[in-house]
PDB file of C-alpha atoms in Angstrom:
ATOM      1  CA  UNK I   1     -11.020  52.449  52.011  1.00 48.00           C
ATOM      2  CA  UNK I   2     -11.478  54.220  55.447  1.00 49.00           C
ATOM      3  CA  UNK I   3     -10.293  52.948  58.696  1.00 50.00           C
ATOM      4  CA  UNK I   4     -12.512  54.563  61.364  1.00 54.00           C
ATOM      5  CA  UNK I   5     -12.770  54.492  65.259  1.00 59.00           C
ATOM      6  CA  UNK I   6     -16.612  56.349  64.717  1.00 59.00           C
ATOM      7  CA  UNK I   7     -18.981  54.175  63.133  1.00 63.00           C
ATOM      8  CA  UNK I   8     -20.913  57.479  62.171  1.00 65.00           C
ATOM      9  CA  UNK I   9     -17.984  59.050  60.831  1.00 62.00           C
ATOM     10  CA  UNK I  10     -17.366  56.433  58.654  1.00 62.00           C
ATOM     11  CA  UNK I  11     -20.947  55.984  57.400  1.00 68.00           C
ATOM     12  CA  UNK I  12     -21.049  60.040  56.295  1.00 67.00           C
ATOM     13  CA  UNK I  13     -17.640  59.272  54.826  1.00 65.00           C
ATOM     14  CA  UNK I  14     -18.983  56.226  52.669  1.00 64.00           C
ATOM     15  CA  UNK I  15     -22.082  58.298  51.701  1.00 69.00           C
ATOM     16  CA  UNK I  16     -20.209  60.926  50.863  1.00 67.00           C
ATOM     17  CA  UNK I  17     -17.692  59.811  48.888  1.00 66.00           C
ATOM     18  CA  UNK I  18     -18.410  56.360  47.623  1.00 65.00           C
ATOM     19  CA  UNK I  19     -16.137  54.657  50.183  1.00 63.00           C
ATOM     20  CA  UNK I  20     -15.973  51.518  51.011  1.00 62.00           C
ATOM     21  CA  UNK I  21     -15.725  50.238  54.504  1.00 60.00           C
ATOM     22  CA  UNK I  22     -13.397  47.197  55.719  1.00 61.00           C
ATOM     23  CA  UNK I  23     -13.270  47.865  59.215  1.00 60.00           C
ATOM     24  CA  UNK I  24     -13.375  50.106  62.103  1.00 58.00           C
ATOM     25  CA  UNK I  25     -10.422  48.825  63.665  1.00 64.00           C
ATOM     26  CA  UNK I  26      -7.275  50.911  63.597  1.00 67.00           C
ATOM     27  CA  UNK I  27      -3.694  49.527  62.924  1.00 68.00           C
ATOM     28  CA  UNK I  28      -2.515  47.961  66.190  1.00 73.00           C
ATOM     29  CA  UNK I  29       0.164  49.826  68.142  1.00 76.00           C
ATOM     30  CA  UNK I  30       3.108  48.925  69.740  1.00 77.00           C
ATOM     31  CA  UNK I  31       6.185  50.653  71.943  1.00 79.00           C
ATOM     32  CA  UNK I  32       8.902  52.354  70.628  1.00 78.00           C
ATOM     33  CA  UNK I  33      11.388  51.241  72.666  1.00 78.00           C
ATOM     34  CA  UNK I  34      15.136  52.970  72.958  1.00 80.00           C
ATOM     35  CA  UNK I  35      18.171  51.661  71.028  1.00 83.00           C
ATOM     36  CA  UNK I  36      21.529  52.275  69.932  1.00 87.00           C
ATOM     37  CA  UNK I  37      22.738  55.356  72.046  1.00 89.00           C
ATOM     38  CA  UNK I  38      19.291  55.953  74.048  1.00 88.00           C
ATOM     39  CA  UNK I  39      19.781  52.576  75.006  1.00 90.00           C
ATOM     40  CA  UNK I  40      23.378  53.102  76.080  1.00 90.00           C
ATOM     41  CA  UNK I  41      22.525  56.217  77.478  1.00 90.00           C
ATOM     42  CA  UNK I  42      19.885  54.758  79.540  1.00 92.00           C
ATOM     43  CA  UNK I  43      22.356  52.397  80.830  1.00 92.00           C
ATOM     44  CA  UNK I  44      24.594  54.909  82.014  1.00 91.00           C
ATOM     45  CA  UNK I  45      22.164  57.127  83.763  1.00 91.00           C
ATOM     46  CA  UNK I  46      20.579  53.871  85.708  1.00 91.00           C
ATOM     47  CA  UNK I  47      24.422  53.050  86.585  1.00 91.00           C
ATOM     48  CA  UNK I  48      25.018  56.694  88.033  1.00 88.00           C
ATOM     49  CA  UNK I  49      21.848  56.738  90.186  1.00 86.00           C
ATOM     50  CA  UNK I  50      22.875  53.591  91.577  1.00 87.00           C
ATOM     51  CA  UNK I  51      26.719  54.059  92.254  1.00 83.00           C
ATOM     52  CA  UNK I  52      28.463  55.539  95.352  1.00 74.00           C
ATOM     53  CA  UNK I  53      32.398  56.831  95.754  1.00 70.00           C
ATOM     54  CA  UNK I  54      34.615  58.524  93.712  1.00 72.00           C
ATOM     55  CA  UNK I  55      33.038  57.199  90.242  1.00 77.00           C
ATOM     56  CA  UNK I  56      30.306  59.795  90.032  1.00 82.00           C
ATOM     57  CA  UNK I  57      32.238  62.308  87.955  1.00 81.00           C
ATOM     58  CA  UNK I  58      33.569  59.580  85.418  1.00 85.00           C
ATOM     59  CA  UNK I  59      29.952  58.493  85.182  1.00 88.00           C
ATOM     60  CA  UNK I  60      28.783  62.326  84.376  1.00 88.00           C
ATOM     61  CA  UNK I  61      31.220  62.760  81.810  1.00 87.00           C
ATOM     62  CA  UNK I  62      30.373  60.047  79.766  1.00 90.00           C
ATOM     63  CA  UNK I  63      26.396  60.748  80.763  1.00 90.00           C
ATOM     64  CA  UNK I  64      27.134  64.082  78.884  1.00 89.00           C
ATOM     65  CA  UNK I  65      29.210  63.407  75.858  1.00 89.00           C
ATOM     66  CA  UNK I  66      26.583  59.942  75.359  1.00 90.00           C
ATOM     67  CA  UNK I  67      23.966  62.673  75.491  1.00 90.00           C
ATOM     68  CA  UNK I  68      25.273  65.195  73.410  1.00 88.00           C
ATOM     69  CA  UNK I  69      26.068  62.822  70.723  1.00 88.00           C
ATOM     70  CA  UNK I  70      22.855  61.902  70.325  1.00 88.00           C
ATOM     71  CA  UNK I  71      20.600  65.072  70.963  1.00 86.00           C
ATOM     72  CA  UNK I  72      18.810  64.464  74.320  1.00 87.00           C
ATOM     73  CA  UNK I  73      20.765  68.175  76.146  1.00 86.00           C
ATOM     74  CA  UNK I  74      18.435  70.123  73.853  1.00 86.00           C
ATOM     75  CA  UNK I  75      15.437  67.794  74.900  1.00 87.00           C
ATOM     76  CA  UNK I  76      16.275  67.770  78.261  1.00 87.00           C
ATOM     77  CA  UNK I  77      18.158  70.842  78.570  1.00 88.00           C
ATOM     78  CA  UNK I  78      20.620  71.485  81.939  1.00 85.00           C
ATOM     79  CA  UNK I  79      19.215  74.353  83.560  1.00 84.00           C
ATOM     80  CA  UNK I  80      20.655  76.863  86.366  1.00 77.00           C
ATOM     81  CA  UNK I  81      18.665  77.407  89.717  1.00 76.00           C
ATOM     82  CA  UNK I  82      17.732  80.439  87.953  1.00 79.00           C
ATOM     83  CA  UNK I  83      16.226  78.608  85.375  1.00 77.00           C
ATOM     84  CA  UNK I  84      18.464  79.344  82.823  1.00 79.00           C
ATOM     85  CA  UNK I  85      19.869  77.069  80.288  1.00 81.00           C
ATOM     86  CA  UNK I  86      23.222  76.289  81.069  1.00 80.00           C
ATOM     87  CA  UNK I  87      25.556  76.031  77.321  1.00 79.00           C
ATOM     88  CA  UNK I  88      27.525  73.383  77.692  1.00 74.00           C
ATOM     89  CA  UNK I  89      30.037  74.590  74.757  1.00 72.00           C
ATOM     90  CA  UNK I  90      30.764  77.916  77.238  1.00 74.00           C
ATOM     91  CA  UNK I  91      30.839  76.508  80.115  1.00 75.00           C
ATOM     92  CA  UNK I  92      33.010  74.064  82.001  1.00 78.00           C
ATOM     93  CA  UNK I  93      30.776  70.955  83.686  1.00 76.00           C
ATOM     94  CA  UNK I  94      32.679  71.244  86.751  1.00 78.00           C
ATOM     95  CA  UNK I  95      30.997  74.922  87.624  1.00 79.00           C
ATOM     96  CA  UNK I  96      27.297  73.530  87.269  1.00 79.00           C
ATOM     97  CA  UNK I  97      26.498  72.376  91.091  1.00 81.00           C
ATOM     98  CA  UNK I  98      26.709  68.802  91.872  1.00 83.00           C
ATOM     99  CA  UNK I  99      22.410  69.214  92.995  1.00 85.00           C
ATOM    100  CA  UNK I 100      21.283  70.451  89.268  1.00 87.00           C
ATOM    101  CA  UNK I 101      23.187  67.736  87.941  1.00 86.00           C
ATOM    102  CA  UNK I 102      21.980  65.137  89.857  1.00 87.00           C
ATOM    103  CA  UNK I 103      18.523  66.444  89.054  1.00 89.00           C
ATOM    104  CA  UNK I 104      19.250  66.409  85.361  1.00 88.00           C
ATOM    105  CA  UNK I 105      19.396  62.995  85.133  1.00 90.00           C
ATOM    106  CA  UNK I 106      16.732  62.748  86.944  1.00 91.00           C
ATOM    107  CA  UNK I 107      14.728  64.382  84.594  1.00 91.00           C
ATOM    108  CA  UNK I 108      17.159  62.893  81.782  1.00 92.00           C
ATOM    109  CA  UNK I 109      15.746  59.488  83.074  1.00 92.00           C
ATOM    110  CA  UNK I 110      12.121  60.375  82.984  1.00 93.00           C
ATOM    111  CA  UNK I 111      12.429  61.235  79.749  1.00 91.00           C
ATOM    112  CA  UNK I 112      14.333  58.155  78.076  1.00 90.00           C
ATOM    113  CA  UNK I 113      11.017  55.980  80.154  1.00 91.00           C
ATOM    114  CA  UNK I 114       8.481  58.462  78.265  1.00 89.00           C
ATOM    115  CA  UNK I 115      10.423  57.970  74.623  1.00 85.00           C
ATOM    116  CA  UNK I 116      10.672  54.519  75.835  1.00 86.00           C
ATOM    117  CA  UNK I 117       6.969  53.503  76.378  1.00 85.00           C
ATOM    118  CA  UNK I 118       5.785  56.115  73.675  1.00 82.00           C
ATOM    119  CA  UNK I 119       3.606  54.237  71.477  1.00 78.00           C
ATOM    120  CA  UNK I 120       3.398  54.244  67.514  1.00 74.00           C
ATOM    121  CA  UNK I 121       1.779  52.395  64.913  1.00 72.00           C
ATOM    122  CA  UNK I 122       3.553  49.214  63.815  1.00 70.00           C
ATOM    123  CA  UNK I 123       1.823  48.021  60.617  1.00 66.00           C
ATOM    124  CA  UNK I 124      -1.233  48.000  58.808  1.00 63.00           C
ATOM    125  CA  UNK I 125      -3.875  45.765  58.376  1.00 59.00           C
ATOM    126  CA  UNK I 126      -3.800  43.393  55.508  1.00 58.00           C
ATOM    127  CA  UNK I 127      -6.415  42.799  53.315  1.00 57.00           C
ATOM    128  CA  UNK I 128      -6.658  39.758  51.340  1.00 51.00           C
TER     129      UNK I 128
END
């Protein structure tokens, strides 16, 4: 059985070895979505982009450990202006400048929407 987007792939295929062909569709798709601690994390980073006073560094702190726990600093790792990767285990949050961090979850953000509307395969077809 071959499941084939190329009608004239599929037609060498079933010459070739005997196949036979069901269909040319492929297995429909859907999103990925974000749960558990990408979801929380998302949460977090949407509430510190939105919040103004003296909650910021609160907000950070949990932004980081949420982060940390569940892998994203070496996806979207916290760079220098330099563009050097800042360790998180050396160095104290409260040297990075205020700027990169802000622009960390920025990028943090873009990249929990990307995971989020990544697309994957969410069954097969059924025959029968």
């Amino acid at each position: 059985v071959y499941a084939m987007n190329n009608p004239s792939e599929s037609i060498l295929a079933k010459r070739r070895g005997y196949g036979a062909l069901v269909s040319y569709n492929v297995p429909p798709y859907g999103r990925a979505g974000l749960y558990m601690e990408l979801a929380n994390l998302k949460e977090l980073v949407e509430e510190y982009r939105s919040v103004e006073g003296g909650a910021e560094a609160e907000l950070m702190e949990a932004i980081l450990s949420t982060a940390q726990r569940a892998g994203m600093v070496s996806d979207v790792p916290i760079t220098t202006s330099d563009g050097e990767v800042v360790d998180l285990d050396s160095v104290d949050i409260d040297e990075v400048p205020r700027d990169r961090l802000n622009e960390w979850v920025g990028d943090l953000s873009m990249y929990l929407v990307e995971l989020q509307n990544r697309l994957f395969s969410s069954g097969l077809r059924k025959f029968g």
